[in-house]
Amino acid sequence: MMDSVSFGSGNQGQQIAHNSGIINAAFHLPPERPETPPQPFAIIPFFRDPDFVNRGDILDQIDQRCSKPAARVALVGLGGVGKSQLAIEFAHRIAAGHPDKWVFWVHAGTQARVDEGFGTIADAVKLPGRNQPKADIPQLVYSWLSNERNGKWIMILDSADDHDVFYNANNTHGPTMGDARDRRPFATYLPQSRNGSIVVTTRVRDLAFRLTGRCQNMIDVGPMAQTDALTLLGKKLGSPADLGVAADLVEALDLVPLAISQAAAYIQARAPRTSPEKYLAEFRENERKRARLLGYDSGDLRRDRGASNAILTTWQISFDHIRSKQPTAADLLSLMSFFDRQGIPGWVLKPPRATTDTAQVQNIDAAGDRESDASGDATDEDADDDADDTLGAGFEDDVAILRDYCLIAIDVNGDEFEMHGLVQLSTRRWLEASGQLESFKQRYIERMAALFPTGIYENWATCRGLFAHAQVALCYRPSESVTEAWATLLHNGGWYAWSQGRYDIAQQMVGKAREVRQRRFGREDVATLASISLFALVLLNRGKWKEAEKLFMQVMETRKTKLGANHPDTLSSMANLASTL
């Protein structure tokens, strides 16, 4: 029921005093007035960085490739290595040097942000029809970009890390896309016209290849050179730091630009109570302090609103992506995070099933009773042959996705892997947050204990390739269920270190194995006596004769009581004591 409806002057309508029925009325909006197309300008959501450090010829490479018609180029690398910062600087250089060229910026991390970016382009160039309720904004933008009469343009697709955003046909684009048959993958809305170029920043190599079409169009962006890293640290701190301290600090941060900027922000926020020297000292103390420092997020106006300024959080986004798409690849990454960062043998990551359960207490006295054992017979060739039978396509797929996300690298022969130390730290913190840290630590210890052989000469080649990964086990405190395997690994690792004259690290490893075995099995256990005897040998070689004599005497008397005076192990202990005296 309506008494009256009034329309302003110059309009026609209906006025109803009283009505009890249904009223049908059609309202006709006036047509859009044509807008004057603007002159080209740049849409860059970030100001130019006064602290920007030019990194070799990367910007020149981008410029050279974008000078070709319908060019596409991708900056590919780990999160935090500065891909977006390079793109920002390049966009500002184009805007300053080519005022006749459009510069568009689209954050491509999510579907919503892509729609937002294309909507911004439509408004900037004043596309007719963009305000219609059923306007297909991506198609309108595509058509405009494809028309060479509209001038030259460059589009930055920043943070293009999700394959589904570009190639999932079920996604809709723009305010509406009509019915399902009209839906197209977003990648089809990226023109290949001669008047435009597209620059992509991404962590994902496969997506970079698909968007650019050729490996030659991909530019790998890694950590900085040390000189560039020192320059960045100096600019961010605003005052010079001791060169030696600064060099140690940027190396500790793996030369990653975001980590360096983050550290500088932390130091500045807490000055004068914090300095580069104090930051470095705290960073080196332990893993928990490193994680706390690297979790600091001071915010950065020049990073997208959805991006964290904390390096650990930045990488953990990639981990979550991998876990959702290929859980076994996330498991492989988790296992690799416990190894030394370099020279991780592929055969160790996927060992033969037959050897995964062979970890056992080594009843071998390194001083004399050098009996062969199951793990001691293994050679690099045997391990590789056995592993090849069990790796399968699944393992190769997992390796491929980790390489695709730039989380691991592989050597020229394809046999060994490496990771950035900070990526390993970030992975372990990620595991801790999900309650899986101890589980994967246990897998690492059990696998290494099964595969690291005794320190006899025949095993030196295998020991040499695995020793760095056994040495890092000293830093881990395993649960009670794997302390026996941990002690075995440290005992065998210490045995090899002793055989190579590396007495300092041998003392640490064998000393810890001795403590664990003595606590778990008692002072008279065969395995405990083996570690005590080996520890005494290390002390002997370090010139600590009195301490060695005491331990050899203890081992000899215990073996004499348990095994008899004429047992080979007892006689070996007597020989060691005599040698010491």
Short mmCIF file of C-alpha atoms in Angstrom, two decimals, residues 25-269:
data_model
loop_
_atom_site.label_atom_id
_atom_site.label_comp_id
_atom_site.label_asym_id
_atom_site.label_seq_id
_atom_site.Cartn_x
_atom_site.Cartn_y
_atom_site.Cartn_z
CA ALA A 25 6.91 -0.57 -12.74
CA ALA A 26 9.99 -0.44 -14.98
CA PHE A 27 12.79 1.98 -14.24
CA HIS A 28 15.21 2.92 -17.03
CA LEU A 29 18.61 4.28 -16.04
CA PRO A 30 20.16 6.80 -18.38
CA PRO A 31 23.01 5.38 -20.51
CA GLU A 32 26.60 5.86 -19.34
CA ARG A 33 28.17 8.97 -20.67
CA PRO A 34 31.37 8.21 -22.61
CA GLU A 35 34.50 9.11 -20.65
CA THR A 36 37.60 10.64 -22.12
CA PRO A 37 40.39 8.06 -22.20
CA PRO A 38 43.24 9.19 -19.95
CA GLN A 39 46.89 9.48 -20.93
CA PRO A 40 49.14 6.58 -19.85
CA PHE A 41 50.31 6.57 -16.26
CA ALA A 42 51.71 4.09 -13.74
CA ILE A 43 49.71 2.21 -11.12
CA ILE A 44 52.35 1.08 -8.63
CA PRO A 45 51.02 0.55 -5.10
CA PHE A 46 54.46 0.92 -3.47
CA PHE A 47 56.80 3.89 -3.34
CA ARG A 48 60.35 3.58 -4.60
CA ASP A 49 62.75 2.14 -2.03
CA PRO A 50 65.48 4.60 -1.04
CA ASP A 51 67.46 1.64 0.34
CA PHE A 52 67.26 -0.42 -2.84
CA VAL A 53 70.45 -2.30 -3.71
CA ASN A 54 70.99 -3.11 -7.37
CA ARG A 55 71.86 -6.79 -7.67
CA GLY A 56 74.10 -7.46 -10.62
CA ASP A 57 72.35 -7.35 -13.97
CA ILE A 58 68.91 -8.67 -12.96
CA LEU A 59 67.11 -5.41 -13.79
CA ASP A 60 68.97 -5.19 -17.09
CA GLN A 61 67.87 -8.74 -17.91
CA ILE A 62 64.23 -7.86 -17.22
CA ASP A 63 64.46 -4.70 -19.31
CA GLN A 64 66.11 -6.51 -22.21
CA ARG A 65 63.52 -9.26 -22.32
CA CYS A 66 60.58 -6.87 -21.91
CA SER A 67 61.80 -4.86 -24.90
CA LYS A 68 60.66 -7.66 -27.20
CA PRO A 69 57.03 -7.81 -28.45
CA ALA A 70 54.59 -9.81 -26.30
CA ALA A 71 57.38 -10.48 -23.81
CA ARG A 72 56.89 -12.48 -20.66
CA VAL A 73 59.50 -12.87 -17.95
CA ALA A 74 59.34 -14.45 -14.50
CA LEU A 75 61.45 -13.77 -11.41
CA VAL A 76 61.64 -17.11 -9.60
CA GLY A 77 62.98 -17.74 -6.14
CA LEU A 78 62.42 -18.49 -2.49
CA GLY A 79 60.16 -16.17 -0.53
CA GLY A 80 62.09 -13.24 0.93
CA VAL A 81 64.90 -13.14 -1.64
CA GLY A 82 63.67 -9.82 -3.04
CA LYS A 83 61.66 -10.69 -6.16
CA SER A 84 58.91 -8.15 -5.45
CA GLN A 85 61.44 -5.46 -4.54
CA LEU A 86 63.18 -5.95 -7.88
CA ALA A 87 59.80 -5.73 -9.64
CA ILE A 88 58.92 -2.52 -7.79
CA GLU A 89 62.19 -0.89 -8.76
CA PHE A 90 61.80 -2.02 -12.37
CA ALA A 91 58.24 -0.64 -12.51
CA HIS A 92 59.38 2.75 -11.20
CA ARG A 93 62.23 2.85 -13.71
CA ILE A 94 59.83 2.16 -16.57
CA ALA A 95 57.42 4.81 -15.29
CA ALA A 96 60.22 7.38 -15.08
CA GLY A 97 61.85 6.52 -18.39
CA HIS A 98 58.77 5.80 -20.51
CA PRO A 99 55.95 8.22 -19.67
CA ASP A 100 54.06 7.01 -22.78
CA LYS A 101 53.74 3.49 -21.35
CA TRP A 102 51.11 2.15 -18.97
CA VAL A 103 52.40 0.32 -15.90
CA PHE A 104 49.87 -1.92 -14.17
CA TRP A 105 50.34 -3.83 -10.90
CA VAL A 106 48.24 -6.89 -10.03
CA HIS A 107 48.76 -8.82 -6.81
CA ALA A 108 48.18 -12.39 -7.94
CA GLY A 109 48.29 -14.27 -4.66
CA THR A 110 44.57 -15.04 -4.48
CA GLN A 111 41.55 -14.96 -6.76
CA ALA A 112 40.06 -12.02 -4.91
CA ARG A 113 43.24 -9.97 -5.29
CA VAL A 114 43.42 -10.74 -9.02
CA ASP A 115 39.84 -9.54 -9.46
CA GLU A 116 40.68 -6.43 -7.49
CA GLY A 117 43.73 -5.76 -9.67
CA PHE A 118 41.81 -6.11 -12.91
CA GLY A 119 39.07 -3.89 -11.54
CA THR A 120 41.68 -1.23 -10.80
CA ILE A 121 42.94 -1.43 -14.38
CA ALA A 122 39.39 -1.09 -15.72
CA ASP A 123 38.85 2.05 -13.64
CA ALA A 124 42.25 3.51 -14.53
CA VAL A 125 41.72 3.30 -18.29
CA LYS A 126 38.00 4.14 -17.90
CA LEU A 127 36.68 1.08 -19.69
CA PRO A 128 33.13 1.58 -20.99
CA GLY A 129 30.66 -0.85 -19.46
CA ARG A 130 32.74 -1.65 -16.41
CA ASN A 131 30.03 -0.42 -14.04
CA GLN A 132 27.28 -2.57 -15.51
CA PRO A 133 25.93 -5.16 -13.03
CA LYS A 134 26.95 -8.11 -15.22
CA ALA A 135 30.17 -6.66 -16.58
CA ASP A 136 32.85 -9.23 -17.35
CA ILE A 137 35.78 -7.18 -16.11
CA PRO A 138 38.57 -9.64 -17.06
CA GLN A 139 37.24 -9.86 -20.62
CA LEU A 140 36.93 -6.08 -20.87
CA VAL A 141 40.51 -5.63 -19.63
CA TYR A 142 41.77 -8.38 -21.92
CA SER A 143 40.17 -6.75 -24.95
CA TRP A 144 41.56 -3.34 -24.07
CA LEU A 145 45.09 -4.67 -23.49
CA SER A 146 44.96 -6.59 -26.76
CA ASN A 147 44.14 -3.47 -28.76
CA GLU A 148 47.43 -1.97 -29.91
CA ARG A 149 45.76 1.40 -30.47
CA ASN A 150 45.55 1.79 -26.69
CA GLY A 151 49.33 2.08 -26.44
CA LYS A 152 52.13 0.12 -24.81
CA TRP A 153 51.86 -1.37 -21.37
CA ILE A 154 53.66 -3.52 -18.79
CA MET A 155 51.84 -5.61 -16.21
CA ILE A 156 53.44 -6.88 -13.00
CA LEU A 157 51.85 -10.05 -11.66
CA ASP A 158 53.23 -10.11 -8.15
CA SER A 159 53.25 -13.14 -5.82
CA ALA A 160 51.81 -15.52 -8.41
CA ASP A 161 52.33 -18.57 -6.21
CA ASP A 162 49.06 -20.49 -6.56
CA HIS A 163 48.55 -22.63 -9.65
CA ASP A 164 44.78 -22.74 -9.10
CA VAL A 165 44.43 -18.97 -9.40
CA PHE A 166 45.59 -19.15 -13.02
CA TYR A 167 44.53 -22.58 -14.27
CA ASN A 168 41.44 -23.62 -12.34
CA ALA A 169 38.52 -23.19 -14.74
CA ASN A 170 36.03 -23.43 -11.86
CA ASN A 171 37.10 -20.05 -10.54
CA THR A 172 35.03 -17.07 -11.55
CA HIS A 173 36.50 -13.70 -12.36
CA GLY A 174 35.10 -10.26 -11.96
CA PRO A 175 31.79 -9.29 -10.35
CA THR A 176 30.04 -11.98 -12.32
CA MET A 177 30.87 -14.48 -14.97
CA GLY A 178 27.39 -15.62 -15.92
CA ASP A 179 26.76 -19.34 -16.05
CA ALA A 180 29.37 -22.09 -15.78
CA ARG A 181 30.01 -22.39 -19.53
CA ASP A 182 31.44 -18.85 -19.57
CA ARG A 183 34.09 -19.57 -16.96
CA ARG A 184 37.68 -19.59 -18.15
CA PRO A 185 41.02 -19.98 -16.37
CA PHE A 186 42.49 -16.62 -15.52
CA ALA A 187 45.63 -17.37 -17.56
CA THR A 188 43.52 -17.03 -20.70
CA TYR A 189 42.90 -13.38 -19.85
CA LEU A 190 46.60 -12.53 -20.10
CA PRO A 191 47.10 -11.12 -23.61
CA GLN A 192 49.97 -11.98 -25.92
CA SER A 193 49.69 -8.76 -27.89
CA ARG A 194 52.77 -7.04 -29.30
CA ASN A 195 52.14 -3.83 -27.37
CA GLY A 196 52.44 -5.39 -23.91
CA SER A 197 54.81 -7.25 -21.57
CA ILE A 198 54.15 -9.24 -18.41
CA VAL A 199 56.55 -9.60 -15.48
CA VAL A 200 55.74 -12.36 -12.98
CA THR A 201 57.17 -12.85 -9.51
CA THR A 202 56.69 -16.36 -8.13
CA ARG A 203 58.12 -18.98 -5.81
CA VAL A 204 56.94 -21.80 -8.08
CA ARG A 205 59.09 -22.79 -11.05
CA ASP A 206 56.44 -24.86 -12.78
CA LEU A 207 53.95 -21.98 -12.67
CA ALA A 208 56.64 -19.60 -13.96
CA PHE A 209 57.26 -21.90 -16.90
CA ARG A 210 53.58 -22.21 -17.73
CA LEU A 211 53.01 -18.45 -17.56
CA THR A 212 56.07 -17.51 -19.61
CA GLY A 213 56.25 -20.49 -21.97
CA ARG A 214 60.03 -20.97 -21.95
CA CYS A 215 62.78 -21.68 -19.43
CA GLN A 216 64.76 -18.87 -21.09
CA ASN A 217 62.11 -16.43 -19.87
CA MET A 218 62.75 -17.34 -16.24
CA ILE A 219 65.29 -15.46 -14.10
CA ASP A 220 66.43 -17.20 -10.94
CA VAL A 221 66.67 -14.87 -7.96
CA GLY A 222 68.67 -16.25 -5.05
CA PRO A 223 70.25 -14.80 -1.92
CA MET A 224 72.40 -11.70 -2.32
CA ALA A 225 76.10 -11.56 -2.94
CA GLN A 226 77.88 -10.70 0.30
CA THR A 227 78.86 -7.21 -0.90
CA ASP A 228 75.23 -6.44 -1.77
CA ALA A 229 74.05 -7.88 1.55
CA LEU A 230 76.49 -5.67 3.46
CA THR A 231 75.31 -2.64 1.51
CA LEU A 232 71.68 -3.44 2.33
CA LEU A 233 72.43 -3.91 6.02
CA GLY A 234 74.30 -0.59 6.13
CA LYS A 235 71.45 1.26 4.45
CA LYS A 236 68.81 -0.29 6.70
CA LEU A 237 70.78 0.40 9.89
CA GLY A 238 71.50 3.96 8.81
CA SER A 239 74.95 3.82 10.39
CA PRO A 240 78.04 1.76 9.62
CA ALA A 241 78.64 -1.41 11.60
CA ASP A 242 81.90 -3.20 12.25
CA LEU A 243 82.72 -4.88 8.94
CA GLY A 244 83.64 -8.21 10.50
CA VAL A 245 80.48 -8.32 12.61
CA ALA A 246 78.33 -7.21 9.67
CA ALA A 247 79.83 -9.91 7.43
CA ASP A 248 79.22 -12.59 10.06
CA LEU A 249 75.66 -11.35 10.57
CA VAL A 250 74.62 -11.40 6.91
CA GLU A 251 76.20 -14.83 6.49
CA ALA A 252 74.30 -16.09 9.54
CA LEU A 253 71.14 -14.81 7.85
CA ASP A 254 71.99 -16.80 4.68
CA LEU A 255 72.31 -13.51 2.71
CA VAL A 256 68.49 -13.39 2.42
CA PRO A 257 67.33 -9.77 1.93
CA LEU A 258 64.14 -10.04 3.98
CA ALA A 259 65.99 -11.61 6.91
CA ILE A 260 68.62 -8.84 6.75
CA SER A 261 65.99 -6.10 6.66
CA GLN A 262 64.13 -7.80 9.50
CA ALA A 263 67.29 -7.98 11.64
CA ALA A 264 68.09 -4.31 10.95
CA ALA A 265 64.55 -3.30 11.95
CA TYR A 266 64.87 -5.28 15.19
CA ILE A 267 68.21 -3.69 16.01
CA GLN A 268 66.95 -0.17 15.29
CA ALA A 269 63.78 -0.66 17.32
#
